[in-house]
């Protein structure tokens, strides 16, 4: 038997006023209804007739003719996918790959030997947390490295050093004497000490979102420029486990023109070496401008450590690491250079350099001289310097070797190689794409870390969202404080709180943090820092909202507004706070952190149902009452979830008052149907509609939920979805979508590596309790398993919110024995995506096509076909696109036609031998969020290399990852305005305000407002109904009402270079897919 729950929307145009057309939609309850629901149906209809919901829409429609971002890949650009197609990935033990070196006799002693420049680049790789915490590393090692560096570079006037991790330099700098600071300045000025990248950390490139990558880069760049006047020109990203195609664009926009990367598949390195493309111009798929390209160098050997940098033979290279510290294992084997051994030693090294240079075309190589946390002992400085000086002197004096060897920085290298390339006839290659997945040796794929510790990946997203939102609202509060000439009291504290939040979030972008690849106790240290950032952001948000809503009339610090979502500790997922309606009225404050109009149903938890909700116009707002369950079958008698419709303009704040009343509230109790149990316990005073529990005999019943746009079918035996129906344009299109939970069993997986025994097997045990909660505003199916709570919610909204299914999972790996298991959520769909093609985002910025690779050996087709996903992945054929949006980073794959899966957790007993030394067994109850959309598109015009989401998908994803933020206060004072509306008109749909934040100098003096805007690419031809944004200019003047045009400058991404002055905030020019960055300098604070 099929259970139907049906709502129809009937649209009636009510009034036309100027450009604004207000459409009222009455939700009515018509159509076929099985007998058993008739009582519910009548009540619902009665309720809706009394409580018409008004959805106000501007009739903005996307003009297909103006569809801005349809690009096609230039045919002559090689992609990393092309490269993969001609690569032999069958790699060998110990990372010994066939790199096409020249024969030694030709490379080092041939008759036509060309001059060779060798630049030795001393460096130390400094992880802000991995086996130890960031503080332990700093105190035990990093501060000594910096102390010694100043001393020794002062002593050795031709020695050089490069420094990447600004988090450490920033910390050290504050405790230095004037003299040391001056010496440091001298080193920078002389060019012997180079700041490379200049970000707060060296970020992971798989799981990070581009907004925060920019944030940590800006944080580093602003400080480096303020302190040293330096604008970094080369990026140094040698340890992240695979490389994204978005980073080169961000580095280039930030003023860097060169970059070095390290870890890409060793097979790919071999192929690139063969094609002489280990150095190439990295192009964006979508960009036709050469100014977006950046010169990239791929380190040819396996690692950045000394053993892997002098040439192909790591045993020879190891002999040229002269660190000799008593007690260390290498102590007895290291042979310093002497007059006796120099002849042989120099020859050995010379040959390695010549072999290395045979992989390049221009006769210049650089040789990194360092490793993790090197140069922490002062002796090492002397040991490396003195021995290399002897080698340089000897080798440079051998005219027949034609070698010139010296110390230098990475930019020295790029400058010299560019000169050499200019005079050579060999053109530089161009390449588009990315370098995932990464493999170092033994056919092991580093695709596990995309999904390791999802608790923290979700935590990071919640912090990102809140920090971005609070930075924006803080900047608006500052601008209005100047405009209104009213003091913003919280200004004393906000900059420090924001700075701490940025720094803590920045640390978490480190390539051993968000990746989940640190020791468990280090993970806790990160989590504590994330919690501080989370709380700080909320404090600033509350205070800014308080200032804007009260025009500074309330001095309460901290603010009177409490966050609705809190984290009790760093080990727990965020929890909704219970809101208590009062006689005086409790205010719920909703803030929209996006530049688009939000008409959305929102939820809050309340402890009574005898109240009314009044919006900012004092209109009585109807609400739906949903049950909160205390067990799988028992409804809480004191706590409820309520759902009501909110509408908030761009960056606006709306308040809703929850006031206890004596009369019947304007509310509707939802209906509960429970399956696979005989029990449903509801206290008699609760007025939920209910059916007799459906036990035996109902196992094969289909559960059907629908709104006016879409519908979905579920199996009552599992509570899992089986089908999607699209009902728009007066036709019904059905798409098979069977959602399943499975698990892989590890045969060698660890924090980094994914290595399953074979295909995924069933994960769910037993018959779940399945609950259906139905109401006028939303309907949902909840499946309660022993180890998993899975819920799918459909909103009865005529706009974009009604175009998707919201999926939430809570997974506990400890309830059942899930050791060495890697659970996945898989969609088996009817989409005929050819040969497993699918698309994943790269850091949320752009989308790249993935092609399924065949196996090296049995089962290897699983782990090597996993890719990182930050915000969404989709599969498509010529007609249908199925997109899974995500609220946290995961690994994803499409292993068979029509399949799309996300790995949602990992519990692993064993270490995977990449240095961590432990497995992953600190799993926590993890709550994750997704949206599912299905879109139909009737042509076969689709790309396989890159594409764009639809505009609807972009907007939904933006809303998922930037939810409406909720605060509340028991104080219902007239002083608190009902709303704050800074922008009357939303920005175009494709515009995303990446950041708007107040910049502060080291002494926390205000240094202007930073504004970064992204115009997103989107694919035309998909449905656009429900989109509520105009298609005209980007006008944000009202957000900053105290600013005149001549205070606005367009700059490089991190504001180190000015591009144009006198920019008009009423009409910002942002081309499709590009980022634009501005600094607004007016104001006294
Ligand atoms: Zn590292």
PDB file of N, CA, C and O and ligand atoms in Angstrom, residues 125 127 239 304 510-512, ligand 1:
ATOM      1  N   UNK A 125      60.802  22.569   7.236  1.00  0.00           N
ATOM      2  CA  UNK A 125      59.348  22.414   7.094  1.00  0.00           C
ATOM      3  C   UNK A 125      58.710  22.310   8.471  1.00  0.00           C
ATOM      4  O   UNK A 125      59.014  21.410   9.242  1.00  0.00           O
ATOM      5  N   UNK A 127      55.410  22.064  10.639  1.00  0.00           N
ATOM      6  CA  UNK A 127      53.975  21.796  10.758  1.00  0.00           C
ATOM      7  C   UNK A 127      53.421  22.446  12.022  1.00  0.00           C
ATOM      8  O   UNK A 127      53.893  22.145  13.112  1.00  0.00           O
ATOM      9  N   UNK A 239      54.178  19.999   1.061  1.00  0.00           N
ATOM     10  CA  UNK A 239      53.761  18.820   1.821  1.00  0.00           C
ATOM     11  C   UNK A 239      52.293  18.420   1.690  1.00  0.00           C
ATOM     12  O   UNK A 239      51.944  17.293   2.003  1.00  0.00           O
ATOM     13  N   UNK A 304      60.308  16.285  -0.078  1.00  0.00           N
ATOM     14  CA  UNK A 304      61.087  17.524  -0.035  1.00  0.00           C
ATOM     15  C   UNK A 304      62.314  17.407   0.857  1.00  0.00           C
ATOM     16  O   UNK A 304      63.071  18.341   1.009  1.00  0.00           O
ATOM     17  N   UNK A 510      45.789  23.926   8.217  1.00  0.00           N
ATOM     18  CA  UNK A 510      47.084  23.255   8.054  1.00  0.00           C
ATOM     19  C   UNK A 510      46.886  21.826   7.530  1.00  0.00           C
ATOM     20  O   UNK A 510      45.908  21.169   7.864  1.00  0.00           O
ATOM     21  N   UNK A 511      47.864  21.358   6.757  1.00  0.00           N
ATOM     22  CA  UNK A 511      47.696  20.068   6.075  1.00  0.00           C
ATOM     23  C   UNK A 511      47.799  18.835   6.974  1.00  0.00           C
ATOM     24  O   UNK A 511      47.796  17.719   6.458  1.00  0.00           O
ATOM     25  N   UNK A 512      47.898  19.013   8.269  1.00  0.00           N
ATOM     26  CA  UNK A 512      47.720  17.871   9.169  1.00  0.00           C
ATOM     27  C   UNK A 512      46.552  18.090  10.118  1.00  0.00           C
ATOM     28  O   UNK A 512      46.326  17.286  11.018  1.00  0.00           O
TER      29      UNK A 512
HETATM   30 ZN1  LIG B   1      53.840  19.168   6.730  1.00  0.00          ZN
END
